[in-house]
PDB file of C-alpha atoms in Angstrom:
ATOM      1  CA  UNK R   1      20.307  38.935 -13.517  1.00 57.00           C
ATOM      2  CA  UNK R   2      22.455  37.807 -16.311  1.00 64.00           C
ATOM      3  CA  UNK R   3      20.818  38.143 -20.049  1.00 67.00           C
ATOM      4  CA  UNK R   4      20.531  34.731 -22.834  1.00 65.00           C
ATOM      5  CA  UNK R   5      24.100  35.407 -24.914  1.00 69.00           C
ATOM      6  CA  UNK R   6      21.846  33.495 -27.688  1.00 67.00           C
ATOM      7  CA  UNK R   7      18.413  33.900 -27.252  1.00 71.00           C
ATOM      8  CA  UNK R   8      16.633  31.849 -30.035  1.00 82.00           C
ATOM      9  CA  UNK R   9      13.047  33.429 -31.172  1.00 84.00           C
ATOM     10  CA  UNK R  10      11.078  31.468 -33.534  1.00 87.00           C
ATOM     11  CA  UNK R  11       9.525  32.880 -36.329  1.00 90.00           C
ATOM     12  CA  UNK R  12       5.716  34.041 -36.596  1.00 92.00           C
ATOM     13  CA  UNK R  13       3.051  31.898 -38.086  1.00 92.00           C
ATOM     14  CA  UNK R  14       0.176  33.399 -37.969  1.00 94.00           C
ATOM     15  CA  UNK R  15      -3.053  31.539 -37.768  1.00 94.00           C
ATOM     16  CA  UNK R  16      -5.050  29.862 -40.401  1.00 95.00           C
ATOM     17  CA  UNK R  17      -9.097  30.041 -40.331  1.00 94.00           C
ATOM     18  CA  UNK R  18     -10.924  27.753 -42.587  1.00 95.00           C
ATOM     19  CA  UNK R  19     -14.898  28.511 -43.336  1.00 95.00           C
ATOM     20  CA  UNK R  20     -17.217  25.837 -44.425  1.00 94.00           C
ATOM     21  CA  UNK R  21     -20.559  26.507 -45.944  1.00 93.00           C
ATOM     22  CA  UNK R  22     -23.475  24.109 -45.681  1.00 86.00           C
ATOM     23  CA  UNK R  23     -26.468  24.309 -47.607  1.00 82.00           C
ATOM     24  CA  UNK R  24     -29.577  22.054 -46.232  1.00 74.00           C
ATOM     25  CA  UNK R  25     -31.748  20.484 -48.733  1.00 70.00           C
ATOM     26  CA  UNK R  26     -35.479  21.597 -48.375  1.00 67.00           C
ATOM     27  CA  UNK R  27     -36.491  18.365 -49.669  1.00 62.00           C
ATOM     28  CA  UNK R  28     -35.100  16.207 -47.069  1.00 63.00           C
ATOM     29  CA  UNK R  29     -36.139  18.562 -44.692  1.00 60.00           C
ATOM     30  CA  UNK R  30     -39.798  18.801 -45.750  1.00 62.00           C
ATOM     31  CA  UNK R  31     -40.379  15.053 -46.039  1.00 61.00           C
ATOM     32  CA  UNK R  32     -38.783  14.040 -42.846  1.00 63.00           C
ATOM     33  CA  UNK R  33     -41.974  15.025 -40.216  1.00 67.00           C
ATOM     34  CA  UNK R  34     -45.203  14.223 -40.564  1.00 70.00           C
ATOM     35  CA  UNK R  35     -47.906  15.654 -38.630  1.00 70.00           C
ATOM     36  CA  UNK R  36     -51.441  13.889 -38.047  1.00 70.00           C
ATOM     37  CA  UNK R  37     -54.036  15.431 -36.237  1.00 71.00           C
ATOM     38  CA  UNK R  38     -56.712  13.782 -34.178  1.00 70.00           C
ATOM     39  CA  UNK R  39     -60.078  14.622 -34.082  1.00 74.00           C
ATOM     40  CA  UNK R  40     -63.115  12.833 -31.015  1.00 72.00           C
ATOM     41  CA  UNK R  41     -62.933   9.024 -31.731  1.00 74.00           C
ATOM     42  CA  UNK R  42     -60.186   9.094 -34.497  1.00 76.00           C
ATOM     43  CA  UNK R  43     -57.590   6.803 -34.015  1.00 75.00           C
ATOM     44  CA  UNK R  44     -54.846   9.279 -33.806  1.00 72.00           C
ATOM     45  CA  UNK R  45     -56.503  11.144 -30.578  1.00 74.00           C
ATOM     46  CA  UNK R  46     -54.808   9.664 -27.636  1.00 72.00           C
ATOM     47  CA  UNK R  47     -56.848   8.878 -24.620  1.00 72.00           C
ATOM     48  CA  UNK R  48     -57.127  10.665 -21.968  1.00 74.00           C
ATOM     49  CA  UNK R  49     -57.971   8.852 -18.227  1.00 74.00           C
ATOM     50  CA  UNK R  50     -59.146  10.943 -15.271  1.00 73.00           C
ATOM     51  CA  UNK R  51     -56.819  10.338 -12.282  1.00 71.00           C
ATOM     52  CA  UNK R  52     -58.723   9.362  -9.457  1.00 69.00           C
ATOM     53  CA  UNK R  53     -56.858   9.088  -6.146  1.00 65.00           C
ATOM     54  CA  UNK R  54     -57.926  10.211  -2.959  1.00 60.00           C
ATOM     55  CA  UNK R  55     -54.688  10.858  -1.568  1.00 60.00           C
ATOM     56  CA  UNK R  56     -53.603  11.094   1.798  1.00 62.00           C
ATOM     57  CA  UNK R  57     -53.163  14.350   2.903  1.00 63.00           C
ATOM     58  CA  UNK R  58     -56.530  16.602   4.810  1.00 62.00           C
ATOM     59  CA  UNK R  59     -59.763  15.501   2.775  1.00 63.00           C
ATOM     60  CA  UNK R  60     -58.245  15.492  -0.468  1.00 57.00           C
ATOM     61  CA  UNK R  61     -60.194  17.484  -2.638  1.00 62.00           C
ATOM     62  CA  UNK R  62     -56.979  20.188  -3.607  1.00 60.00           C
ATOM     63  CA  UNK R  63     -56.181  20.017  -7.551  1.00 59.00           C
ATOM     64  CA  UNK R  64     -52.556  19.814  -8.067  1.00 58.00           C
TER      65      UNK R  64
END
């Protein structure tokens, strides 16, 4: 095995690390969702339909 007569080694640069802070504004935050609750026969309740199907499988009366 014959050796490098001129082996050329760079020099070291070590690595750089970088740290970013980010604040979040609790304003924009706050304000972005809003949240309306429903109560029987308000308009923001959804409605809610019973599925009827009798299926085809035995006599169908199993709840899935």
């Amino acid at each position: 095995m014959e050796k490098n007569e001129n082996p050329s080694k760079s020099d070291y640069v070590a690595p750089l690390l970088e740290v970013i802070i980010i604040e979040m504004e609790e304003g924009i935050a706050t304000a972005s969702a809003t949240l309306r609750v429903g109560a029987p026969g308000s308009l923001d309740t959804p409605d809610i339909d019973d599925w009827i199907s009798g299926g085809n499988i035995g006599n169908a009366d199993a709840d899935l």
